[in-house]
XYZ file of C-alpha atoms in Angstrom:
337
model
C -13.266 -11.801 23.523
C -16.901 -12.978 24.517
C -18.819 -10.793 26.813
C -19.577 -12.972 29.834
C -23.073 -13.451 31.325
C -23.696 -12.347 34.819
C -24.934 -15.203 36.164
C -22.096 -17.167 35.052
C -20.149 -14.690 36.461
C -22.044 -14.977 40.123
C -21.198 -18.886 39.740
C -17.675 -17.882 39.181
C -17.405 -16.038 41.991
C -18.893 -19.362 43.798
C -16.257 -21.424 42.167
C -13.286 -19.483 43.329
C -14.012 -19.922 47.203
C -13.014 -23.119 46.462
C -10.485 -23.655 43.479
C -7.991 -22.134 41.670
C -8.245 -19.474 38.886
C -7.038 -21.349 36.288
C -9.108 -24.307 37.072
C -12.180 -21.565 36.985
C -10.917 -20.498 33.642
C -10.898 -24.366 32.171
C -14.460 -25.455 33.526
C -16.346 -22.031 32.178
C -13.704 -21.831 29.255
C -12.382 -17.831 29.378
C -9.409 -16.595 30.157
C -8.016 -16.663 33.660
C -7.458 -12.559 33.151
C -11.618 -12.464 32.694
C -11.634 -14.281 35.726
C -9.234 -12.284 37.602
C -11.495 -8.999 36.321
C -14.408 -10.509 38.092
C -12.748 -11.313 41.022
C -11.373 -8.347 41.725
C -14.487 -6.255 41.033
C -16.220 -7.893 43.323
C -14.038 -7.469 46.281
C -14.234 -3.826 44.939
C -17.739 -3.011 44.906
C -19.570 -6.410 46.263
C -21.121 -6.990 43.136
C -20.182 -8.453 39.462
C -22.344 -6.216 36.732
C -21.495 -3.866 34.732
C -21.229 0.310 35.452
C -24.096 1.907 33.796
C -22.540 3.081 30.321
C -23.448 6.401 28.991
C -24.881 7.032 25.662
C -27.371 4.524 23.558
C -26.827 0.717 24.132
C -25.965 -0.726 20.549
C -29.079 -2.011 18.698
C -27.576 -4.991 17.188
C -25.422 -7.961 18.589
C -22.298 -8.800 17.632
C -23.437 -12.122 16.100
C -25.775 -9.669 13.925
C -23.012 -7.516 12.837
C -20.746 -10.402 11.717
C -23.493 -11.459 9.373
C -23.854 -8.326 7.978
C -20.148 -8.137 7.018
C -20.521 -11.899 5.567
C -23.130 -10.563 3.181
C -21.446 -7.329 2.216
C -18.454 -9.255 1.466
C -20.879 -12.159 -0.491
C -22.366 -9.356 -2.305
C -19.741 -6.596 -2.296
C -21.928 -4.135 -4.988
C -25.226 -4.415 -2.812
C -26.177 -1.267 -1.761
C -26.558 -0.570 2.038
C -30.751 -0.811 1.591
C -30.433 -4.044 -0.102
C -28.170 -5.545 2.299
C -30.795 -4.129 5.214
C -33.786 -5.995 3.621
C -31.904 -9.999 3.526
C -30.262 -9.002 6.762
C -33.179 -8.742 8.665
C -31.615 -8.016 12.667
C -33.771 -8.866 15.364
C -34.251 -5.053 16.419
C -34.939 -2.683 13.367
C -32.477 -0.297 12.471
C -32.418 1.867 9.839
C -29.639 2.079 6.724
C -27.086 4.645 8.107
C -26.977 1.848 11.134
C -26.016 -0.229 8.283
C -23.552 1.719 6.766
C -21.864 2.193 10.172
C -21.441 -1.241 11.165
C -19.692 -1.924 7.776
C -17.237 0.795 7.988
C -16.761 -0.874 11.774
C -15.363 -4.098 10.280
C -13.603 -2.133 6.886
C -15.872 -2.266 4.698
C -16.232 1.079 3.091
C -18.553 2.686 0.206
C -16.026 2.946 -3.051
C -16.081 3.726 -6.208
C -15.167 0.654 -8.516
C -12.165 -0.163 -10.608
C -12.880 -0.315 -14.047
C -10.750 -2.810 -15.905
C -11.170 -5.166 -18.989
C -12.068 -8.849 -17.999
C -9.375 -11.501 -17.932
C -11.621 -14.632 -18.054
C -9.098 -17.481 -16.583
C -9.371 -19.074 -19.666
C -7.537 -16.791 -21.459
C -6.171 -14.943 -18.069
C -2.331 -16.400 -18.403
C -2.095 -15.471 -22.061
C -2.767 -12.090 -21.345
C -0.702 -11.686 -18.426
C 2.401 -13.517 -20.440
C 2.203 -11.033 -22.935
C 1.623 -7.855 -20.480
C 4.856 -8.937 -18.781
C 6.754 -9.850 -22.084
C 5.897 -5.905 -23.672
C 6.483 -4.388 -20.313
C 9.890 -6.539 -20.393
C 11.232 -5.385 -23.277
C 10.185 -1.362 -22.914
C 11.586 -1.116 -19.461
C 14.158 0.816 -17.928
C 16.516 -2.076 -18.196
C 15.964 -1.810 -22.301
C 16.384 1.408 -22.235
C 13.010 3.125 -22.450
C 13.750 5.933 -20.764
C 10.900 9.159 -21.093
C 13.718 10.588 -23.880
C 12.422 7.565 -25.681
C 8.770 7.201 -24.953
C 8.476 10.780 -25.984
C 8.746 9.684 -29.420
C 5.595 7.305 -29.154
C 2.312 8.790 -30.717
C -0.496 7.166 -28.786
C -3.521 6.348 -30.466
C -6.964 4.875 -29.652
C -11.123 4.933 -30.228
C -13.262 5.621 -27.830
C -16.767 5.526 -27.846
C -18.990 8.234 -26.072
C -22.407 7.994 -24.679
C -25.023 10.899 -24.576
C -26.692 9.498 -21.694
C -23.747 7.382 -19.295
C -23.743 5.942 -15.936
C -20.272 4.767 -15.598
C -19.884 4.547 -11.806
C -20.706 1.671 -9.893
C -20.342 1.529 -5.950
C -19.074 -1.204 -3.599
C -18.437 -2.032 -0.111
C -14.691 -3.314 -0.361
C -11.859 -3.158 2.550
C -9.200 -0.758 2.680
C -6.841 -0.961 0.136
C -8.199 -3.620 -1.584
C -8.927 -1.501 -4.944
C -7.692 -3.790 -7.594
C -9.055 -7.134 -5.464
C -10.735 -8.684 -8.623
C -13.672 -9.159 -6.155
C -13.817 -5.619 -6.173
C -13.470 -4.330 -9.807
C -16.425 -3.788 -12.476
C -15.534 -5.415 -15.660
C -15.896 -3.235 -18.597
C -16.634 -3.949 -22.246
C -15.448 -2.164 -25.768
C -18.178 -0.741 -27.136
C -22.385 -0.635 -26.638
C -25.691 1.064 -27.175
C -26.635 4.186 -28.996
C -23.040 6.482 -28.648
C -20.711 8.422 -30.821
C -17.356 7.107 -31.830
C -14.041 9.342 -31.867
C -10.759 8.733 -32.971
C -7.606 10.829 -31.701
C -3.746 10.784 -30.565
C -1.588 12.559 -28.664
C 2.023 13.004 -28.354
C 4.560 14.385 -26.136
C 3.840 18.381 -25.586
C 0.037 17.736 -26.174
C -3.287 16.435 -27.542
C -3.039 16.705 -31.745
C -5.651 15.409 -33.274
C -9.463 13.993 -32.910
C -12.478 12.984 -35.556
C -15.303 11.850 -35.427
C -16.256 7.957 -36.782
C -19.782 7.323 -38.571
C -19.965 3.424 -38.452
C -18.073 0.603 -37.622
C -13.959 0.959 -38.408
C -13.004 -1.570 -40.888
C -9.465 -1.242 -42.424
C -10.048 0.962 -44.714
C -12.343 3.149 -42.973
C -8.639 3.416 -40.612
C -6.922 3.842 -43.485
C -8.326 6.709 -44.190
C -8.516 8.331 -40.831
C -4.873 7.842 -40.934
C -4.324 9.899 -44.222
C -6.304 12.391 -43.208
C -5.320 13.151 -39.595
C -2.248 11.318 -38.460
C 0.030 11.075 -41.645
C 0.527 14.917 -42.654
C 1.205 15.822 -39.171
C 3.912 13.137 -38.661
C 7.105 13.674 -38.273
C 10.252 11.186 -38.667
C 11.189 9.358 -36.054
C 7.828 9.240 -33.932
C 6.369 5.830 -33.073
C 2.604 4.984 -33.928
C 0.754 2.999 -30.974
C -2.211 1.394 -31.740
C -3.972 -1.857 -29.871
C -4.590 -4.979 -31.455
C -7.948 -4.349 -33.162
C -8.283 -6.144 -36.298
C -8.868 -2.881 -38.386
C -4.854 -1.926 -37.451
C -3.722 -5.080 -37.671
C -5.174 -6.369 -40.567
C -2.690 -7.127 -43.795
C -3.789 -4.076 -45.900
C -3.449 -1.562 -43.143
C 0.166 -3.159 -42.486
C 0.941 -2.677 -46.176
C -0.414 0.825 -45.870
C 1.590 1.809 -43.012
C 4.749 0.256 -44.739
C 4.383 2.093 -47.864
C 3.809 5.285 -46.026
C 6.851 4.463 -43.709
C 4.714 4.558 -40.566
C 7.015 2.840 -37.854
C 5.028 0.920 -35.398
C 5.118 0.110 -31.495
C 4.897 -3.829 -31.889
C 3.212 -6.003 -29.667
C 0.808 -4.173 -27.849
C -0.733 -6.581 -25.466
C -4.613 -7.035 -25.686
C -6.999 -5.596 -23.514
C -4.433 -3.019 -21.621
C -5.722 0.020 -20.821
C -3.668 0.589 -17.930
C -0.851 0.781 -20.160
C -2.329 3.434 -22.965
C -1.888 6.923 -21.403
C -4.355 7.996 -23.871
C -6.875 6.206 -21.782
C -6.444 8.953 -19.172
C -7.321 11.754 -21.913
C -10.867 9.969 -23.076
C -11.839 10.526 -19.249
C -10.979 13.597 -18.760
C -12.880 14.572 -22.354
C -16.002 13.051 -21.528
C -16.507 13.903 -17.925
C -15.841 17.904 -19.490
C -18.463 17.147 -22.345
C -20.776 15.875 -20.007
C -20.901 19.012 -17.945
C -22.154 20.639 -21.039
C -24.956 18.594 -21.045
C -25.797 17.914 -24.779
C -28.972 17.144 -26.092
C -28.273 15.068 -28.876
C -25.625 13.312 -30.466
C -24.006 16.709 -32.352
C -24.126 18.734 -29.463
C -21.990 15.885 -28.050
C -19.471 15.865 -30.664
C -18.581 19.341 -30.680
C -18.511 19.425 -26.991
C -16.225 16.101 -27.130
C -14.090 17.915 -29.695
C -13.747 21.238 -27.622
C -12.876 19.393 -24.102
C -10.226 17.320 -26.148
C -8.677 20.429 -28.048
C -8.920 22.361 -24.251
C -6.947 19.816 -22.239
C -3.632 21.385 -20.847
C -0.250 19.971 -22.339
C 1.023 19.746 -18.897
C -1.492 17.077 -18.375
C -0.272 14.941 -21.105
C 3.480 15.310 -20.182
C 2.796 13.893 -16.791
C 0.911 10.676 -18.687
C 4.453 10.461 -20.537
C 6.283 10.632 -17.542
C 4.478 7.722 -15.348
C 5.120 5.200 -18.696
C 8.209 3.765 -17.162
C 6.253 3.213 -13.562
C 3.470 2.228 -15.613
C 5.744 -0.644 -17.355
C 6.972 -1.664 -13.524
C 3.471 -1.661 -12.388
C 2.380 -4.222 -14.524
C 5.951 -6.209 -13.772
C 5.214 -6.065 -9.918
C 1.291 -7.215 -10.772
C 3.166 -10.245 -12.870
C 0.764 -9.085 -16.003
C -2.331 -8.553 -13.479
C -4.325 -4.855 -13.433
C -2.507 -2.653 -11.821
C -3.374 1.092 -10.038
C -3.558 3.024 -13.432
């Protein structure tokens, strides 16, 4: 509700010697209950301003704060300083003023989501075949944990000796996966190490390191070395949708070596690849070690990897069928995980 000037408010006071509230109300357009306020503190103490207030009068209007949240919300990755400098209030105020006026209206410092793109070209593709996989390995279709516990999952992941993977924004409450909100992330850049691993049910099994790009039969061969003599009958081999695993030789390979595969793992899906959850937890731990060079990072990537508990991996196994849901309920969107 508008704060009222005094002098209108004197002039109200004229007004009402002579007509009604609500006719009051209508010719200085407020409420008849602001009216009835000023009324009735003036009979009360004979005049119509305000008590003194204790503490520090606010430094910035209310007009001023509204712009501030209409550029935070323009800009939603601008940090609090850069926001300060195109804000530009008439009285100057420093950036924790800034920072508190945004929390005011919900706009809070967060860490962002990290999740592939979906450009809209290509958005309802993906999101049709999200919801078609997570279809057919629900509950309903009987993929229970008995079952997913016979999935090996699979994946590369590419390390960086130097990495700055967090990226703040000023977002509302419970607007995390707002695609306003999220930083898009890409497969693979700049000057890294690449690994190779899986994991299955009871714990992490195996990990190697990759000189070079993986071509088919570069896979191939990380397959023969690390995956196939520890396999046993029955387990299911995930892997994404790279062309190196999907490619015609590596499906002959895996046929003659009676490899059965998950089929039709959707495309960019992270959210969906428990293993995804592992790669974080290795590099944040092989970052702590501080390596000075790309060896140093290996072996400390290998020893965080080799070190995670197997209780952590059974809990990934265990939020696949909420993970499957998830991505129902998001109809094929990003969802929490």
């Amino acid at each position: 509700m508008p704060k009222i000037h005094p002098e209108t408010k004197v002039l109200i006071i004229k007004r009402l010697k002579t007509r009604s509230t609500a006719d009051v109300a209508d010719t200085f357009n407020v409420s008849q209950r602001q009216v009835q306020r000023i009324k009735k503190r003036f009979e009360e103490t004979g005049d119509v301003f305000d008590k003194p207030r204790s503490g520090r009068p606010r430094k910035t209007t209310a007009r001023e704060d509204r712009l501030l949240a209409r550029k935070s919300k323009a800009s939603p990755c601008s940090t609090a300083t850069e926001l300060h400098e195109t804000w530009s209030p008439e009285v100057p105020v420093s950036t924790r003023t800034v920072c508190r006026i945004l929390s005011r209206n919900c706009l809070h410092g967060r860490i962002s989501a990290q999740k592939p793109p979906l450009n809209k070209r290509e958005l309802t593709v993906k999101r049709q075949n999200r919801v078609a996989f997570a279809k057919a390995h629900s509950l309903l279709k009987g993929w229970t944990l008995e079952k997913w516990q016979k999935v090996d999952f699979s994946d590369e992941s590419s390390v960086e000796l130097h990495h700055s993977l967090r990226k703040y924004c000023k977002r509302p409450t419970g607007a995390r996966m707002d695609l306003r909100f999220i930083q898009k992330t890409v497969k693979f850049g700049g000057g890294k190490i690449m690994v190779w691993g899986y994991i299955q049910y009871g714990g992490v099994r195996e990990i190697c390191r990759v000189e070079g790009n993986i071509n088919s039969l570069k896979y191939q061969e990380i397959l023969a070395t690390f995956y196939i003599p520890n396999h046993k009958r029955g387990q299911i081999l995930q892997q994404d949708g790279a062309p190196s695993h999907t490619s015609i030789s590596t499906s002959k390979f895996l046929k003659a070596k009676k490899i059965k595969m998950l089929q039709d793992w959707p495309a960019q899906s992270p959210d969906m690849n428990i293993i995804e959850h592992v790669w974080v937890r290795m590099k944040k731990e092989a970052w702590k070690t501080k390596p000075k060079n790309i060896d140093e990072l290996w072996e400390a990537c290998k020893t965080a990897f080799f070190a995670i508990p197997n209780d952590f991996i059974n809990k990934l196994y265990e939020s696949l069928p909420n993970r499957m849901d998830a991505v129902l309920q998001a109809h094929g969107s990003h969802t929490r995980y």
